[in-house]
PDB file of C-alpha atoms and ligand atoms in Angstrom:
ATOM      1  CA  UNK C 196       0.000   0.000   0.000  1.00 53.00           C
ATOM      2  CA  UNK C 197       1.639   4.016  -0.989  1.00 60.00           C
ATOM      3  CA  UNK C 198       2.438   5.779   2.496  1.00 77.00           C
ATOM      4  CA  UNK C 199      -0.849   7.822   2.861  1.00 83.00           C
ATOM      5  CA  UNK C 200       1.357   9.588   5.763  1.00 88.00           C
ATOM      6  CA  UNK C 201       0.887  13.119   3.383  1.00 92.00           C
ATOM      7  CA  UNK C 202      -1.786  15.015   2.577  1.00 92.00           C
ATOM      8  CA  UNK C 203      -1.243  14.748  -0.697  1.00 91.00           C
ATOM      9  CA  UNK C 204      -1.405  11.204  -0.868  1.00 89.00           C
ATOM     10  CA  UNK C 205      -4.751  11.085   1.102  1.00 90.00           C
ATOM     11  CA  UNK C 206      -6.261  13.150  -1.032  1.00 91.00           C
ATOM     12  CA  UNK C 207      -4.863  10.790  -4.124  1.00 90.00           C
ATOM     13  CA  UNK C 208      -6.748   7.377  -2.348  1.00 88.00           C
ATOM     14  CA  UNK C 209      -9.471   9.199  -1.810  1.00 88.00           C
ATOM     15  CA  UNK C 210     -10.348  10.780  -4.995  1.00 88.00           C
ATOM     16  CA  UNK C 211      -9.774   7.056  -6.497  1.00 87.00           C
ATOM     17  CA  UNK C 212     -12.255   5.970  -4.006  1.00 84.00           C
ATOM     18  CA  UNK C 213     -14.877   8.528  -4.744  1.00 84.00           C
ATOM     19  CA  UNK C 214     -13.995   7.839  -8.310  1.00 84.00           C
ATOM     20  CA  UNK C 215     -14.586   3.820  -7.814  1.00 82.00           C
ATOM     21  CA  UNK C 216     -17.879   4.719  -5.975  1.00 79.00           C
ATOM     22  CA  UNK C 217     -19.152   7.105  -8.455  1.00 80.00           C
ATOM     23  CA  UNK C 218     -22.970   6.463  -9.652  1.00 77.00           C
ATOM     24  CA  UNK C 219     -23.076   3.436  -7.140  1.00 74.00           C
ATOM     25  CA  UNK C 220     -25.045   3.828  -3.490  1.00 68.00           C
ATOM     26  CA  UNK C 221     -22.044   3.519  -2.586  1.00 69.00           C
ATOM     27  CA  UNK C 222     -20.941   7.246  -3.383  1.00 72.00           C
ATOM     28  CA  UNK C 223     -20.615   9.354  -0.320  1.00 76.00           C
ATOM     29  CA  UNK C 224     -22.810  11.603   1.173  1.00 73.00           C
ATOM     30  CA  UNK C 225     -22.596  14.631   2.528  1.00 74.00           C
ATOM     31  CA  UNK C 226     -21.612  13.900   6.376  1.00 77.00           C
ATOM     32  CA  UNK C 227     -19.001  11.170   4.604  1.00 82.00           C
ATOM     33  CA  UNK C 228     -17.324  13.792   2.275  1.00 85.00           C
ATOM     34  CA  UNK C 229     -17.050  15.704   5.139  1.00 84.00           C
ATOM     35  CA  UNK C 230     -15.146  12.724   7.339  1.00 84.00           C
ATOM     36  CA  UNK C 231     -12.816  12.083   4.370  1.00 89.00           C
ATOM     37  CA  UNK C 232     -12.175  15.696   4.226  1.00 91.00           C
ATOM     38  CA  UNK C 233     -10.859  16.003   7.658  1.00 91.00           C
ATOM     39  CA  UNK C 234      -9.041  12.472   6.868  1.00 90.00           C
ATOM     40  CA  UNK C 235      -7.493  14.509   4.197  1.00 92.00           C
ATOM     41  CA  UNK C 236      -6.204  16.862   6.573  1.00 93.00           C
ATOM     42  CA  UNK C 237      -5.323  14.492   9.283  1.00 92.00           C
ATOM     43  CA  UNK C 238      -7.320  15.574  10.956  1.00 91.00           C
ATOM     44  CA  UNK C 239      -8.872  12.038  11.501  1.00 88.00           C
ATOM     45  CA  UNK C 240      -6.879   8.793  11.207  1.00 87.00           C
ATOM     46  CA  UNK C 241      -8.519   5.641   8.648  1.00 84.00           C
ATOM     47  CA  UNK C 242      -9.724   4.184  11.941  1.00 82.00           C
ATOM     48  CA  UNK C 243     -11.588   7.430  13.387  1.00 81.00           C
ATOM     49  CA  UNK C 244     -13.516   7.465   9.938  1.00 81.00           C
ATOM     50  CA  UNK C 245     -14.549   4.010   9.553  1.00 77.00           C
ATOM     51  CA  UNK C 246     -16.088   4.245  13.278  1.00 71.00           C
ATOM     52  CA  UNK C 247     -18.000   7.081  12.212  1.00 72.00           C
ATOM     53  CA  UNK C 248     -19.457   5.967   9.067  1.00 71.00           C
ATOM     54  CA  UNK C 249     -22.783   4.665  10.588  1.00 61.00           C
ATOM     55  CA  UNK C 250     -25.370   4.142   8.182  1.00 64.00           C
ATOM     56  CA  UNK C 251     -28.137   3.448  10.857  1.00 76.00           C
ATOM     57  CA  UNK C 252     -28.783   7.453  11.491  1.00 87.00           C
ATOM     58  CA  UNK C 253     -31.638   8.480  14.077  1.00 92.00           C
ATOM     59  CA  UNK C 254     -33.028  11.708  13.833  1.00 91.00           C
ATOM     60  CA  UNK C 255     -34.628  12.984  16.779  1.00 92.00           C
ATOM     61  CA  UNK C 256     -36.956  16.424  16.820  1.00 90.00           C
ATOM     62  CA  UNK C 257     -37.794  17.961  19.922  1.00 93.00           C
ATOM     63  CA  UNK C 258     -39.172  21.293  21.191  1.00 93.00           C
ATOM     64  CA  UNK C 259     -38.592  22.595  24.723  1.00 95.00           C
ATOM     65  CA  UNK C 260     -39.055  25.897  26.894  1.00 95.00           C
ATOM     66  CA  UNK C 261     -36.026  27.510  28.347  1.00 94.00           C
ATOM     67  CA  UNK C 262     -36.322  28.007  32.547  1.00 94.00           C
ATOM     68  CA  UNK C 263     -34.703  31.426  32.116  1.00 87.00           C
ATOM     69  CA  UNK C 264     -33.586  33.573  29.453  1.00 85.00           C
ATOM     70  CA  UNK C 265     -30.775  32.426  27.789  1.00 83.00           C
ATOM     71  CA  UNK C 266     -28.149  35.393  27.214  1.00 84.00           C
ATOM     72  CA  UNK C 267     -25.821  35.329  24.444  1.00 84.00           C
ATOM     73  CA  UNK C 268     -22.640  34.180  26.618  1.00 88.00           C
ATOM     74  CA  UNK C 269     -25.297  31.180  28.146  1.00 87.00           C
ATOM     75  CA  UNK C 270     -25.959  30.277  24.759  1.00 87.00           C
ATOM     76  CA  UNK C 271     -22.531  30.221  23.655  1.00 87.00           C
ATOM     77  CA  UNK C 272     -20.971  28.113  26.717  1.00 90.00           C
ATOM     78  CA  UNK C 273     -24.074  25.734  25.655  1.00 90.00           C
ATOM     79  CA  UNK C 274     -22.920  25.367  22.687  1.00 89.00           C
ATOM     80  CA  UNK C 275     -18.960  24.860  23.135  1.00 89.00           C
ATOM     81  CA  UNK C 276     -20.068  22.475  25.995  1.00 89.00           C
ATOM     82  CA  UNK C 277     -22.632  20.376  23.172  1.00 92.00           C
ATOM     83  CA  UNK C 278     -20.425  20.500  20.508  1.00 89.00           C
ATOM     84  CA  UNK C 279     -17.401  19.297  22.026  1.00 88.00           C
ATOM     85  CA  UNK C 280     -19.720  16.329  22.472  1.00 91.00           C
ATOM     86  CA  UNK C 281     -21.311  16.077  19.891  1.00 91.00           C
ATOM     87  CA  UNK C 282     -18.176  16.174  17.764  1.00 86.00           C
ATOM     88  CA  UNK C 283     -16.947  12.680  20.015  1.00 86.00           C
ATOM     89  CA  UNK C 284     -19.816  11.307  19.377  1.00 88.00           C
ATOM     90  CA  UNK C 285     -20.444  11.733  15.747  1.00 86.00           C
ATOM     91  CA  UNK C 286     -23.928  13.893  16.709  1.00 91.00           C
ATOM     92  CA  UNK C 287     -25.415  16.460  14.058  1.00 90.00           C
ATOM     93  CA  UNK C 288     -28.308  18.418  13.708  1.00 90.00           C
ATOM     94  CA  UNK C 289     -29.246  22.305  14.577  1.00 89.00           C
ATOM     95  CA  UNK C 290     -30.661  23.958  17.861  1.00 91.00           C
ATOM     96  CA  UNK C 291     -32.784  27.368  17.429  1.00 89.00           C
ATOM     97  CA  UNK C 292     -33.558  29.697  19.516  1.00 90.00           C
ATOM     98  CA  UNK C 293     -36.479  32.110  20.014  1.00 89.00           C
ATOM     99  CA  UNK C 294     -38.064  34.370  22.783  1.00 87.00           C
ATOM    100  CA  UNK C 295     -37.168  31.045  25.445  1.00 90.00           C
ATOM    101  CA  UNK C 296     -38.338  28.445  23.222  1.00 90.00           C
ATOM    102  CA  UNK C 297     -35.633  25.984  21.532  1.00 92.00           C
ATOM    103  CA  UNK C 298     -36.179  23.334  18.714  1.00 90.00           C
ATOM    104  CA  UNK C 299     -33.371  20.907  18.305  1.00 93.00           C
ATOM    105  CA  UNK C 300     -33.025  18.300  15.806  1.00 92.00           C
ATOM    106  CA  UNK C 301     -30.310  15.645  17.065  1.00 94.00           C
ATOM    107  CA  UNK C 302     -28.541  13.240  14.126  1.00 92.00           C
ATOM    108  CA  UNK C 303     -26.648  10.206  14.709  1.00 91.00           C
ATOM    109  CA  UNK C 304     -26.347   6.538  15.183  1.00 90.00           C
ATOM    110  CA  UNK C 305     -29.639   5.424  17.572  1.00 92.00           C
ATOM    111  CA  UNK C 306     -27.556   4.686  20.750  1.00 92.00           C
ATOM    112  CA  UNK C 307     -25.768   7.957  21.080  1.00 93.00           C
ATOM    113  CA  UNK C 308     -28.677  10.089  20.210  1.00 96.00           C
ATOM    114  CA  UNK C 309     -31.263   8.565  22.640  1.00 97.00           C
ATOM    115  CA  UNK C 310     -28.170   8.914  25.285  1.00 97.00           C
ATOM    116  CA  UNK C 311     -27.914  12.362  24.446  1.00 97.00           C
ATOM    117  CA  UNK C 312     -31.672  12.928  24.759  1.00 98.00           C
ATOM    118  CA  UNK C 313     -32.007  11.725  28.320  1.00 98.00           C
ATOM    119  CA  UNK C 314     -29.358  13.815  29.421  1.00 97.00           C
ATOM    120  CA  UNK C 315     -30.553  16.556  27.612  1.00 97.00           C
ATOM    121  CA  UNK C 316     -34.302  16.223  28.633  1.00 97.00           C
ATOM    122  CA  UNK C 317     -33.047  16.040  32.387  1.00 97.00           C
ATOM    123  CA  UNK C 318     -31.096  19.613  31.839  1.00 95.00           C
ATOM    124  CA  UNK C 319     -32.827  22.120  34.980  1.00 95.00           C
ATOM    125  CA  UNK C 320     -31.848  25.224  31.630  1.00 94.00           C
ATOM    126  CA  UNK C 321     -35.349  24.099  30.421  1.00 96.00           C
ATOM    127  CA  UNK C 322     -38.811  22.593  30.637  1.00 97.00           C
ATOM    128  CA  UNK C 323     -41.787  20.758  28.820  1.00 96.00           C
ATOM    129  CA  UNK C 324     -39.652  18.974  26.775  1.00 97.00           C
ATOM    130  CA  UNK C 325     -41.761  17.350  24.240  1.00 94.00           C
ATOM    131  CA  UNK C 326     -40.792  14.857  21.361  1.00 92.00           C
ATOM    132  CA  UNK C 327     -41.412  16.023  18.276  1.00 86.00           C
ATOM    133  CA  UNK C 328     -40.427  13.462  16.058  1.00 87.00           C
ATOM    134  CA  UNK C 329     -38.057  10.423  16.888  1.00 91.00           C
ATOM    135  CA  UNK C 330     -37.299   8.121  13.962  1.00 88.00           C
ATOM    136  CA  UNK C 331     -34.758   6.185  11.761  1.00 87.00           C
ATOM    137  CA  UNK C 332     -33.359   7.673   8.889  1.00 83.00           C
ATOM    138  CA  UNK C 333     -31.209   6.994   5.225  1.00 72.00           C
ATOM    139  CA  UNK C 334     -29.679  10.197   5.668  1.00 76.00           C
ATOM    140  CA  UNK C 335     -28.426  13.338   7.769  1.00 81.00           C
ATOM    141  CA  UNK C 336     -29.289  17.041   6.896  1.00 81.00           C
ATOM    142  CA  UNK C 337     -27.078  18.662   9.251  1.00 83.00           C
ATOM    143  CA  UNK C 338     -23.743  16.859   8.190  1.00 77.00           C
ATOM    144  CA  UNK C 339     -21.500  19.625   8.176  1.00 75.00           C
ATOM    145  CA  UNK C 340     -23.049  21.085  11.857  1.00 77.00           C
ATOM    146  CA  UNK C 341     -21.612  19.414  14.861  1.00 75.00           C
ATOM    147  CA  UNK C 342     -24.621  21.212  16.306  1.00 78.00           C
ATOM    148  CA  UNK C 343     -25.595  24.442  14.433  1.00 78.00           C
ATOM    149  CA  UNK C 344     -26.939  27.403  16.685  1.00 81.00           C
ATOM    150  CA  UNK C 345     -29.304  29.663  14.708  1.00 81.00           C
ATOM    151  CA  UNK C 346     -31.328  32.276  16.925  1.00 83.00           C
ATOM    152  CA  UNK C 347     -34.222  32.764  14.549  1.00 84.00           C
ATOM    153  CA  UNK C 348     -37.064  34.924  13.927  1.00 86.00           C
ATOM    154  CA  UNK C 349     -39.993  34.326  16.582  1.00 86.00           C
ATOM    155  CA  UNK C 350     -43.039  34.600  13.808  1.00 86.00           C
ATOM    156  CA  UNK C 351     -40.384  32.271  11.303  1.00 85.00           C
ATOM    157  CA  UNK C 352     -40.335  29.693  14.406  1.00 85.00           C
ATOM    158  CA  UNK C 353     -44.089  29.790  14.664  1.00 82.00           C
ATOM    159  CA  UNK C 354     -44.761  28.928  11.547  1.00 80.00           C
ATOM    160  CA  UNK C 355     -42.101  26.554  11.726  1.00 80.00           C
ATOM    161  CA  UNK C 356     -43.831  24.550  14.687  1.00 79.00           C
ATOM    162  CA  UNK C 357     -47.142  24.449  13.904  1.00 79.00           C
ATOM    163  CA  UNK C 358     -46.861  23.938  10.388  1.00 78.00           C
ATOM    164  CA  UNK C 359     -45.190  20.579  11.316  1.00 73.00           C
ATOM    165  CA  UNK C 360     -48.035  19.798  13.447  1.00 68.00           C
ATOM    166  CA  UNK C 361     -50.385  20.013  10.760  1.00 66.00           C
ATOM    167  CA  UNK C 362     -50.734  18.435   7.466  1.00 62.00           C
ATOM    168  CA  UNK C 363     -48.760  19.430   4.338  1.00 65.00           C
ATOM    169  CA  UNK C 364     -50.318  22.234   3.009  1.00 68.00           C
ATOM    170  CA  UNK C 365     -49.616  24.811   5.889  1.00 69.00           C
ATOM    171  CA  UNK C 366     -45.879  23.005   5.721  1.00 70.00           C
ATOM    172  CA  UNK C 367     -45.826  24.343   1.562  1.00 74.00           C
ATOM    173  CA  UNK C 368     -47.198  27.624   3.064  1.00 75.00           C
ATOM    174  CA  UNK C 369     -44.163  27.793   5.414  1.00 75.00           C
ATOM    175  CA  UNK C 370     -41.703  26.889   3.049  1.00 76.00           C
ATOM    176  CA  UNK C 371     -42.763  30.014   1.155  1.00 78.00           C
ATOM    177  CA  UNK C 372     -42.721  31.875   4.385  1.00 80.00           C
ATOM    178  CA  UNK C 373     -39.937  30.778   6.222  1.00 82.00           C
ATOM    179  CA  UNK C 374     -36.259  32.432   5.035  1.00 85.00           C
ATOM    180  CA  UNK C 375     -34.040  31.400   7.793  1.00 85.00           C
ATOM    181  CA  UNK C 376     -31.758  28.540   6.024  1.00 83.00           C
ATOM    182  CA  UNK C 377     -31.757  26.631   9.109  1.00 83.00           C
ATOM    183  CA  UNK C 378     -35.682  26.558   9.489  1.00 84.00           C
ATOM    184  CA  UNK C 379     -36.076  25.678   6.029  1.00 84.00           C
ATOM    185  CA  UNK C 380     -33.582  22.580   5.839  1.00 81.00           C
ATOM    186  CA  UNK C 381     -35.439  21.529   9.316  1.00 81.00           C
ATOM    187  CA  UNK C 382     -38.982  21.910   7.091  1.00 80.00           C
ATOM    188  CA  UNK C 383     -37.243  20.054   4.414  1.00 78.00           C
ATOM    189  CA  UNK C 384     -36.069  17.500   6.250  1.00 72.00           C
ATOM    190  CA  UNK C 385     -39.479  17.357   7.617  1.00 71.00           C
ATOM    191  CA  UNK C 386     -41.620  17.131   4.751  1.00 69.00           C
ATOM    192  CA  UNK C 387     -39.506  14.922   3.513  1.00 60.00           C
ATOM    193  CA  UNK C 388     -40.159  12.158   6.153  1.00 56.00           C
TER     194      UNK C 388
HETATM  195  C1  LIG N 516     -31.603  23.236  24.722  1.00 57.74           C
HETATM  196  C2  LIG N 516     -30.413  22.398  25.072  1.00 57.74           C
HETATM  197  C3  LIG N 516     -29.718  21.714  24.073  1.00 57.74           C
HETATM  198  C4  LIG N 516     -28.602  20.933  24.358  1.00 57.74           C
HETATM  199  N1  LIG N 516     -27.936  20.294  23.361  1.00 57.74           N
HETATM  200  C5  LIG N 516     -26.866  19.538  23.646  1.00 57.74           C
HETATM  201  C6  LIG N 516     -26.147  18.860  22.620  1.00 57.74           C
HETATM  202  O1  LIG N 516     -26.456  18.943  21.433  1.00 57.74           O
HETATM  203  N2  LIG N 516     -25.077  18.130  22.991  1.00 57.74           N
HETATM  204  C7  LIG N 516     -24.659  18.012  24.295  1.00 57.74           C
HETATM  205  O2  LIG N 516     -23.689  17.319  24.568  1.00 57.74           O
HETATM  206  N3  LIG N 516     -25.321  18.658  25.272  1.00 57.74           N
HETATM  207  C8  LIG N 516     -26.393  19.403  24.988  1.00 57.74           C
HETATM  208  N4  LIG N 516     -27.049  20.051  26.000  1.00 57.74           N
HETATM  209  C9  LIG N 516     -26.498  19.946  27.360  1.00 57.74           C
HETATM  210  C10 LIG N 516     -27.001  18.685  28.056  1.00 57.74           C
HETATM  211  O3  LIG N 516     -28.325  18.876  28.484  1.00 57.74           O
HETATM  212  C11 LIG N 516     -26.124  18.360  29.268  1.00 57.74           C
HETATM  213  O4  LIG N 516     -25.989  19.476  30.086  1.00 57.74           O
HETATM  214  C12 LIG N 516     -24.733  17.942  28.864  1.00 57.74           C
HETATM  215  O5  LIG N 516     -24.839  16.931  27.900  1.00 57.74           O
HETATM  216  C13 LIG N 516     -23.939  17.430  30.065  1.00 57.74           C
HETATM  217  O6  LIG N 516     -24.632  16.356  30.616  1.00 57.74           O
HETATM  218  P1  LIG N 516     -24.266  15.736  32.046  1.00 57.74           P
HETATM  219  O7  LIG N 516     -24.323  16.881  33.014  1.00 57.74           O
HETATM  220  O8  LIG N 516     -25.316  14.681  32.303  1.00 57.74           O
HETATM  221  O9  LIG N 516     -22.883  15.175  31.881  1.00 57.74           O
HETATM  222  C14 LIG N 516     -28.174  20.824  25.722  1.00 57.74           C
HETATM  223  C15 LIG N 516     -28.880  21.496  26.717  1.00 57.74           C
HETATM  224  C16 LIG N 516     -29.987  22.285  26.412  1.00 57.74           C
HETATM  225  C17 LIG N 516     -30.713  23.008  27.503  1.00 57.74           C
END
């Protein structure tokens, strides 16, 4: 096997890869162009990648109340603290923010997002947590985020949330509506399943 010890080289085996996998369902996705990119940089060794590259992906939707409001340093030591986690644990997905509500969509194999999810739903920072939507997916939509933070427009988030209570018309009303990108990939993703 060439010494894949340089960048260089990484980037050679994994072109021919991509190039092997081309057309095939083989061909990687977002989240795995995204491992092999960090491979590229060593970022990640072989063995880091392969351990990631679950294929059994849970998405899990869930909409809570914050105890207190959060202030922008809160919000930010949340986030360092979930990211740093999330990042160990190969975890995706996006939390928003509005006038002390949150939505956060949680990505990843089942085991580590349902862990995640207790500890989360036991957090004293909010309340009323209520499960949205909790189910198995071919894919992730937040591959690049290791937990995206977008504080978003409270009549965007309303339409948001109870256009993904009801059925699909309101949901092509919101997609008209809605501009944040992060709301709309979570209403894609949504309409979707
Ligand atoms: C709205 C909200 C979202 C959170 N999202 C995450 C997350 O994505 N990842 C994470 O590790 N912790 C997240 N946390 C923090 C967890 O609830 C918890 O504090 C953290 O995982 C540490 O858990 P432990 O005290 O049981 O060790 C979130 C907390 C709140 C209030």
């Amino acid at each position: 096997m060439d010494d894949l010890s340089t960048e260089a080289a990484r980037r050679r085996a994994i072109a021919l890869a991509t190039a092997l996998a081309t057309n095939t369902s083989l061909a990687p996705q977002a989240y795995e162009r995204t491992l092999l990119e960090r491979y590229a940089l060593g970022e990640l060794t072989l063995d880091q990648v392969l351990q990631r590259l679950d294929t059994r992906v849970q998405q899990l939707f869930y909409r809570s109340r914050a105890t207190q409001a959060f202030a922008e340093d809160h919000l930010r030591a949340l986030m360092d603290e979930s990211r740093a986690h999330n990042e160990a644990h190969g975890i995706t997905g996006v939390l928003c923010y509005s006038e002390r509500q949150f939505v956060q969509l949680l990505e990843g194999t089942p085991e580590h997002v349902h862990a995640l999810y207790e500890r989360i739903q036991r957090d004293p920072r909010h309340a009323q947590v209520t499960t949205l939507y909790d189910e198995a997916s071919g894919q992730r939509f937040f591959a690049n985020w290791q937990m995206g933070f977008v504080r978003v427009d409270a009549d965007e988030f309303h339409w948001v949330l109870t256009s993904l209570a009801r059925p699909s018309d309101d949901q092509e009303l919101a997609r008209q509506y809605v501009q944040d990108p992060a709301l709309r990939l979570l209403l894609e993703a949504f309409t979707r399943a």
